[in-house]
PDB file of C-alpha atoms in Angstrom:
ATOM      1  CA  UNK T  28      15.885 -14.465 -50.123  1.00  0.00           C
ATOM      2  CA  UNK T  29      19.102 -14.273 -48.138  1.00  0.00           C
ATOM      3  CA  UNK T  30      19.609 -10.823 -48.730  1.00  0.00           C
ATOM      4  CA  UNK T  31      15.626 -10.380 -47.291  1.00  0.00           C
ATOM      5  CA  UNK T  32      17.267 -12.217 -44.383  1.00  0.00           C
ATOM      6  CA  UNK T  33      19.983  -9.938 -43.697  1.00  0.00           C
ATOM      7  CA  UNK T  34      17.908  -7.109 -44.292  1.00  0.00           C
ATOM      8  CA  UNK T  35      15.719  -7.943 -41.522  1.00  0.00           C
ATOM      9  CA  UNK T  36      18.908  -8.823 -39.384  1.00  0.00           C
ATOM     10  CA  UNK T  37      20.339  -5.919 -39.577  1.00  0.00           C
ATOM     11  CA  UNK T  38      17.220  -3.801 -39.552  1.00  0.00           C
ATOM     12  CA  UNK T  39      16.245  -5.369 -35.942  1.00  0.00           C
ATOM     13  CA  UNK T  40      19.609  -4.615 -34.669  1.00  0.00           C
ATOM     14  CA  UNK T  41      19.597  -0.948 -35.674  1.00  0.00           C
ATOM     15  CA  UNK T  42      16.424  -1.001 -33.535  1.00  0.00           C
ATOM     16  CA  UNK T  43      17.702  -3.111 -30.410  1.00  0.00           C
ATOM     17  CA  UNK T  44      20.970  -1.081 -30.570  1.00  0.00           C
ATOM     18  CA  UNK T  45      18.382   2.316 -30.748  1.00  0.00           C
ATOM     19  CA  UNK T  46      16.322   1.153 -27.880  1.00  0.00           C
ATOM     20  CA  UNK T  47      19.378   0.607 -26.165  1.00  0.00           C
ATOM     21  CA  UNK T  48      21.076   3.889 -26.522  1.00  0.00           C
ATOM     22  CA  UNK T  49      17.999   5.688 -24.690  1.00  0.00           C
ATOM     23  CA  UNK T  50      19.396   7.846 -22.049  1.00  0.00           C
ATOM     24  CA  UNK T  51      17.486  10.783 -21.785  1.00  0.00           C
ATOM     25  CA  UNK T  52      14.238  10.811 -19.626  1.00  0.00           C
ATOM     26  CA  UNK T  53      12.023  13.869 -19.542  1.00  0.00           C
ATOM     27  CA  UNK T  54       8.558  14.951 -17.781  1.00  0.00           C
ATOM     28  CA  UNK T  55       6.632  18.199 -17.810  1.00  0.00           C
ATOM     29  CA  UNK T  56       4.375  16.529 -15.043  1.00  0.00           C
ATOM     30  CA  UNK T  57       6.561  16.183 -12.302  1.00  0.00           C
ATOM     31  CA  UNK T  58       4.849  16.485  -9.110  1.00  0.00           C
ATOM     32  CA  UNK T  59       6.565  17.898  -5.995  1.00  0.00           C
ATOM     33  CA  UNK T  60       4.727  19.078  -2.992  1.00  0.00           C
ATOM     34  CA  UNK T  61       6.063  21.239  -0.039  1.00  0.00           C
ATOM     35  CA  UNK T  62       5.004  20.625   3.964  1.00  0.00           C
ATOM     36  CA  UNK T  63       5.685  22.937   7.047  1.00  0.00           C
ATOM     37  CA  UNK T  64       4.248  21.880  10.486  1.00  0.00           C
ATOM     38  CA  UNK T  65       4.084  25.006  12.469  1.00  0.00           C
ATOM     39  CA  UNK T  66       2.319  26.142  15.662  1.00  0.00           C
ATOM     40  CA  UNK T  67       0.109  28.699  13.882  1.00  0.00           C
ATOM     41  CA  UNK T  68      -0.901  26.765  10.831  1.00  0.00           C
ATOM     42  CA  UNK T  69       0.394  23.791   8.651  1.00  0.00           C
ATOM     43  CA  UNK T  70       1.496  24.787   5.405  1.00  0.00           C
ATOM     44  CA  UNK T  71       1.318  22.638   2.479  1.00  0.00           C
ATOM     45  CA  UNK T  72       1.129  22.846  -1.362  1.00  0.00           C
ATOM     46  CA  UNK T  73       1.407  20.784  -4.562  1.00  0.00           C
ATOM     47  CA  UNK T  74       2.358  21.326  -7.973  1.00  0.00           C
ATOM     48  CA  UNK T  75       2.178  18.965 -10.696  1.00  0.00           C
ATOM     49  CA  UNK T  76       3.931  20.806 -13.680  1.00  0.00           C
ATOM     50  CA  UNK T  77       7.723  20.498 -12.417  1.00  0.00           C
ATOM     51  CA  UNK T  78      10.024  19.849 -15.578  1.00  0.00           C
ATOM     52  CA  UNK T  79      12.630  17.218 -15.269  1.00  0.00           C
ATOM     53  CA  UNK T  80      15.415  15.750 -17.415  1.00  0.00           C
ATOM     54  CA  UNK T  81      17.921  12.756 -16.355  1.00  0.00           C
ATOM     55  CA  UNK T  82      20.602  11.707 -18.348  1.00  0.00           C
ATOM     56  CA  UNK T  83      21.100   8.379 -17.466  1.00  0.00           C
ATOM     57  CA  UNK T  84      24.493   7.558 -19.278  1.00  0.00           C
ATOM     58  CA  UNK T  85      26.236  10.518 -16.611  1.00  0.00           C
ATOM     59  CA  UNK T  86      23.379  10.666 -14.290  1.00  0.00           C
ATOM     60  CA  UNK T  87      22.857  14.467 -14.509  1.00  0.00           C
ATOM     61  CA  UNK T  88      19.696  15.832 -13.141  1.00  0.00           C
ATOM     62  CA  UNK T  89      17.523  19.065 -13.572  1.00  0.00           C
ATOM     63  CA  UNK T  90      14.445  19.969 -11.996  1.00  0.00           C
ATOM     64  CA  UNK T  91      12.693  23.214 -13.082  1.00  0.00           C
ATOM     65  CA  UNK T  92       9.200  24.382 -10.896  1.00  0.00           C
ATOM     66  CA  UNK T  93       7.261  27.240 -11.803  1.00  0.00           C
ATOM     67  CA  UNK T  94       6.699  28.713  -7.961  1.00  0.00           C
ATOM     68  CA  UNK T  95       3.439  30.153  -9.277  1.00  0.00           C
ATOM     69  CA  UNK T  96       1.801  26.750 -10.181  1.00  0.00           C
ATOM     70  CA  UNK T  97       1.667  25.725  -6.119  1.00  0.00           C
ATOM     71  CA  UNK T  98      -1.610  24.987  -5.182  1.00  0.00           C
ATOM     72  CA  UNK T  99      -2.325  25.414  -1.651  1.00  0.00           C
ATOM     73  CA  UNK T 100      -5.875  24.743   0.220  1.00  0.00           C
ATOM     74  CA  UNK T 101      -6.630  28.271   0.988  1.00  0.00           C
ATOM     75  CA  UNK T 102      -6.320  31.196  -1.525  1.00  0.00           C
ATOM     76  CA  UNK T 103      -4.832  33.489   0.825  1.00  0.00           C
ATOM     77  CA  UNK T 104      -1.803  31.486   2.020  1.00  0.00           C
ATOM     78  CA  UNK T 105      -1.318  31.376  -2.075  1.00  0.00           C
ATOM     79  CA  UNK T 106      -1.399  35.081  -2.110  1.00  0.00           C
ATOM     80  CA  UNK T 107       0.787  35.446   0.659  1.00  0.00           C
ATOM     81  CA  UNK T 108       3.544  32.381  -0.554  1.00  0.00           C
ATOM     82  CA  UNK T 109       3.865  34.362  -4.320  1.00  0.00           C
ATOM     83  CA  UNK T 110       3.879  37.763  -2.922  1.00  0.00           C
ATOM     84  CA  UNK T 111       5.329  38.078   0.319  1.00  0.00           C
ATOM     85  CA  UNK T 112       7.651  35.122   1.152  1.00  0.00           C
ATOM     86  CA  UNK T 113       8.929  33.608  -2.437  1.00  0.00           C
ATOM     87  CA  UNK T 114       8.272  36.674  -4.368  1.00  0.00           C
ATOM     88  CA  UNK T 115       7.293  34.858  -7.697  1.00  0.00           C
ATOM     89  CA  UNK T 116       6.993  37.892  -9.940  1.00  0.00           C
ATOM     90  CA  UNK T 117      10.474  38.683  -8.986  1.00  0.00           C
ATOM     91  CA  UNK T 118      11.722  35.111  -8.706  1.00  0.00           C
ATOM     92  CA  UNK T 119       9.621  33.217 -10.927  1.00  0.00           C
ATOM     93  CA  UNK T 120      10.983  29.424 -10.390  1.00  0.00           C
ATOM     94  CA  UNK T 121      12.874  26.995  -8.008  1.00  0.00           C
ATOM     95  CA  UNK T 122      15.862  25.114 -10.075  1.00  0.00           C
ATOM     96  CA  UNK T 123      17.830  21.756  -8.750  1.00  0.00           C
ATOM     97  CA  UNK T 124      20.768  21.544 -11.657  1.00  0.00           C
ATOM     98  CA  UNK T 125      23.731  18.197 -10.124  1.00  0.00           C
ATOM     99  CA  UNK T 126      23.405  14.587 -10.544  1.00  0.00           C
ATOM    100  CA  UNK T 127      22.628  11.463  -9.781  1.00  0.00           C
ATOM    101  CA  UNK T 128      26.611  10.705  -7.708  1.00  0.00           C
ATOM    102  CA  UNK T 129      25.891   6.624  -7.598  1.00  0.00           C
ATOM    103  CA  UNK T 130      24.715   6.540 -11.181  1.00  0.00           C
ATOM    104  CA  UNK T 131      27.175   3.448 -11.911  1.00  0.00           C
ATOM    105  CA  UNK T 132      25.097   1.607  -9.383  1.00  0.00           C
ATOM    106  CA  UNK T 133      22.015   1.898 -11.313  1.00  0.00           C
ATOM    107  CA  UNK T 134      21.450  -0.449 -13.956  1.00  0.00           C
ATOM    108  CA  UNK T 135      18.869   1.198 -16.493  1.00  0.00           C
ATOM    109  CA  UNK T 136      18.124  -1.919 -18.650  1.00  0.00           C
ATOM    110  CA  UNK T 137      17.513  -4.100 -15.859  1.00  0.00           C
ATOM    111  CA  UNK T 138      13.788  -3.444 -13.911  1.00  0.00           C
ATOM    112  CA  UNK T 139      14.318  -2.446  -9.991  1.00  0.00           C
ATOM    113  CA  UNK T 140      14.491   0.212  -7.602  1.00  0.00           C
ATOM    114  CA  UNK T 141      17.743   1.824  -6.621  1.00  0.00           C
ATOM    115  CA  UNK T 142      18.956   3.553  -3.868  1.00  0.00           C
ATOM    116  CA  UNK T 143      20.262   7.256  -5.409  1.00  0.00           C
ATOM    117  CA  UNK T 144      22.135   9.986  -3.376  1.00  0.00           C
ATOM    118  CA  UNK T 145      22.025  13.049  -5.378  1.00  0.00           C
ATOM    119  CA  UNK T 146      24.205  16.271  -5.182  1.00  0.00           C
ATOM    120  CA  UNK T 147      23.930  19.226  -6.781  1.00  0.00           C
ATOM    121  CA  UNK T 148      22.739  23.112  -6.544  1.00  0.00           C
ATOM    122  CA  UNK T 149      19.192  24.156  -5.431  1.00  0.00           C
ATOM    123  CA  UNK T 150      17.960  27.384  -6.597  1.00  0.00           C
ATOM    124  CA  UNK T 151      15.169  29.348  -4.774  1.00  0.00           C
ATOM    125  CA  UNK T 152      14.360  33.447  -3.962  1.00  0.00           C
ATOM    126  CA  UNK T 153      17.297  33.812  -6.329  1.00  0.00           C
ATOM    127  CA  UNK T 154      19.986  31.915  -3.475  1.00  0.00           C
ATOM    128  CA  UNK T 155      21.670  28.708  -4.167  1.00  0.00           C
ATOM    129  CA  UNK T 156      22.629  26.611  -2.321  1.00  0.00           C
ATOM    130  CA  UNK T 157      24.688  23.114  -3.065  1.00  0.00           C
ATOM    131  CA  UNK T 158      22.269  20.272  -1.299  1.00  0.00           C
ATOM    132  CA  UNK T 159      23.136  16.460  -1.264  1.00  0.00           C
ATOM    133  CA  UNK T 160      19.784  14.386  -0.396  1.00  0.00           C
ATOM    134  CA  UNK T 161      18.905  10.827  -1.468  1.00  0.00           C
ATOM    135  CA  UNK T 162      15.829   8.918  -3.067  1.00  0.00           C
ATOM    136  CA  UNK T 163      14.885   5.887  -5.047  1.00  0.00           C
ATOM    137  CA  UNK T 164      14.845   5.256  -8.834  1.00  0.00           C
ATOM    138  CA  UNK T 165      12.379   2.882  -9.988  1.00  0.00           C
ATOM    139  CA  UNK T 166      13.354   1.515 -13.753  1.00  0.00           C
ATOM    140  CA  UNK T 167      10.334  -0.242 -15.200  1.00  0.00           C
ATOM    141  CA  UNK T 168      10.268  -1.895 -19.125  1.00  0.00           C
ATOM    142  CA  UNK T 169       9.362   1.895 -20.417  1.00  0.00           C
ATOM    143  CA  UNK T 170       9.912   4.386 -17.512  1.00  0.00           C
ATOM    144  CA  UNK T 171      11.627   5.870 -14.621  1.00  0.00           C
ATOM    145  CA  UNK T 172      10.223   7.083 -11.398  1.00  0.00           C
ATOM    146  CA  UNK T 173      12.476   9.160  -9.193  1.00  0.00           C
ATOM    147  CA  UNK T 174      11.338   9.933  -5.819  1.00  0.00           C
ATOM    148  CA  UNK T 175      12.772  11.631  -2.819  1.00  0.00           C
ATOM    149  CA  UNK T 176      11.926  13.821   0.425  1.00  0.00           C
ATOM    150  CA  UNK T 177      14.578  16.362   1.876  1.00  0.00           C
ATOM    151  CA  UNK T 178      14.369  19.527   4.061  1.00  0.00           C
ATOM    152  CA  UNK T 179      15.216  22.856   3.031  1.00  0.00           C
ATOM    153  CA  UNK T 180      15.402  25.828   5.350  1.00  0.00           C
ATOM    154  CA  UNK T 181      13.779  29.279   4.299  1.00  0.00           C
ATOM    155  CA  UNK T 182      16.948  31.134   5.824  1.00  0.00           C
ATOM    156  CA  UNK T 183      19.295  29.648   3.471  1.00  0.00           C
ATOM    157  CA  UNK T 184      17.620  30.899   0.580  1.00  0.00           C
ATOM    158  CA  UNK T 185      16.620  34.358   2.063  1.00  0.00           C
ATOM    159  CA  UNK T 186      13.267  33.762   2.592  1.00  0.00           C
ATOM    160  CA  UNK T 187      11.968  36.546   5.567  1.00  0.00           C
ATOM    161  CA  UNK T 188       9.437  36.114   7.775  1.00  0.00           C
ATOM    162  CA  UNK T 189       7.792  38.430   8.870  1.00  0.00           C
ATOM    163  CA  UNK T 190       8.108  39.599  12.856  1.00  0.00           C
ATOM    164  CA  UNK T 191       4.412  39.004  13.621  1.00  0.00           C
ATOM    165  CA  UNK T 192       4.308  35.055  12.434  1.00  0.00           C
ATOM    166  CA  UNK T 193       8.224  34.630  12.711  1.00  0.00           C
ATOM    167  CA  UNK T 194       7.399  32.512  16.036  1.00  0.00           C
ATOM    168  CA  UNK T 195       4.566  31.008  14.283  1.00  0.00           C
ATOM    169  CA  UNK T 196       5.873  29.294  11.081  1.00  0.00           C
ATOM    170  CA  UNK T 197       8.780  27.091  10.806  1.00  0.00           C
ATOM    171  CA  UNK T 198      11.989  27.817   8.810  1.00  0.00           C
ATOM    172  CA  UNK T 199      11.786  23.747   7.704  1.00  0.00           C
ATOM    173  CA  UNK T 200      10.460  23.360   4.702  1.00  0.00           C
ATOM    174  CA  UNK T 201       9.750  19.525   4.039  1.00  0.00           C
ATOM    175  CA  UNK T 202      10.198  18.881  -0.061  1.00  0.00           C
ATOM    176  CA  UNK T 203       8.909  15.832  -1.530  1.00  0.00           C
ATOM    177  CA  UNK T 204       9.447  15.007  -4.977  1.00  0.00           C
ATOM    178  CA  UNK T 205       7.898  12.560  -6.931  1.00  0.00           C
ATOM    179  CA  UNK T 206       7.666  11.947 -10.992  1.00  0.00           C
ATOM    180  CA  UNK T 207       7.769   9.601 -13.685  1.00  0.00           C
ATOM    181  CA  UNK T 208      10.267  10.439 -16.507  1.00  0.00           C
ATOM    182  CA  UNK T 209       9.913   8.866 -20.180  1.00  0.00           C
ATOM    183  CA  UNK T 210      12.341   8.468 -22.769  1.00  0.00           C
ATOM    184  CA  UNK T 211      12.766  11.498 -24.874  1.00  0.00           C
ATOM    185  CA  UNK T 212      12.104  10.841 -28.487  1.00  0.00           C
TER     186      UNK T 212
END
């Protein structure tokens, strides 16, 4: 009977110590949307399929978005995004690769939100550029949401407009990211 005991012990610990020892979270639902307020027209599209992985013991961070899988109101300014401004056939996805710089002030056992600033290299129309932004991290009892806004400019990634809208659409590109990772099993 004592050896059932210590059995069970041990057993239970090996599965505290396992649910402990989670520190990847992954989604291949993220959602991150895209705003421009221009004079000509507003610009805005969603996608819901943006990969993610954090690595909470070092904080590192990777977004992955399939530039293809925007969904914008009208079919034409989806035409125009894939073909004539990101050139998705060409350049097929947008890339964040850096890390969470604060991690150590995040405790991912204990339920909360936490202030994040993140750093780290932004890839888009084949330029990257390093970007620092920040966000919130929301640990719950069996997820993470991560969430943040930040601006991106078209120039810096060698986006062109062309010379008949150039006046007419903005070079700001408002980014807002928002997802709920799970623990990779």
């Amino acid at each position: 009977m004592r050896q059932l005991h210590l059995i069970i012990l041990a057993t239970g610990m090996f599965v505290a110590s396992a649910a402990e020892a989670q520190t990847r979270y992954f989604t291949k639902s993220g959602r991150i949307e895209f705003f421009s307020k221009a004079p000509l027209e507003d610009i805005e599209a969603k996608n819901k399929t943006a990969t993610a992985v954090l690595e909470s013991s070092t904080g590192a961070l990777q977004f992955s978005v399939l530039l293809k899988g925007f969904e914008f109101e009208k079919a034409l300014m989806q035409e125009h995004f894939n073909e004539n401004y990101v050139e998705s056939d060409k350049f097929p996805k947008a890339e964040f690769k850096g890390s969470i710089i604060n991690n150590t002030d995040i405790s991912y056992s204990k339920p909360g939100t936490y202030n994040t600033k993140v750093k780290g290299i932004f890839t888009l129309h084949g330029v990257s550029k390093e970007i620092t932004t920040t966000g919130t991290l929301k640990v719950t009892a069996d997820h993470l949401r991560a969430e943040s806004t930040f601006n991106i400019l078209l120039s810096d990634h060698a986006i062109k407009l062309p010379a008949i809208v150039r006046d007419k659409i903005s070079n700001t590109i408002k980014v807002v990211v928002d997802t709920k990772l799970e623990p990779l099993k």
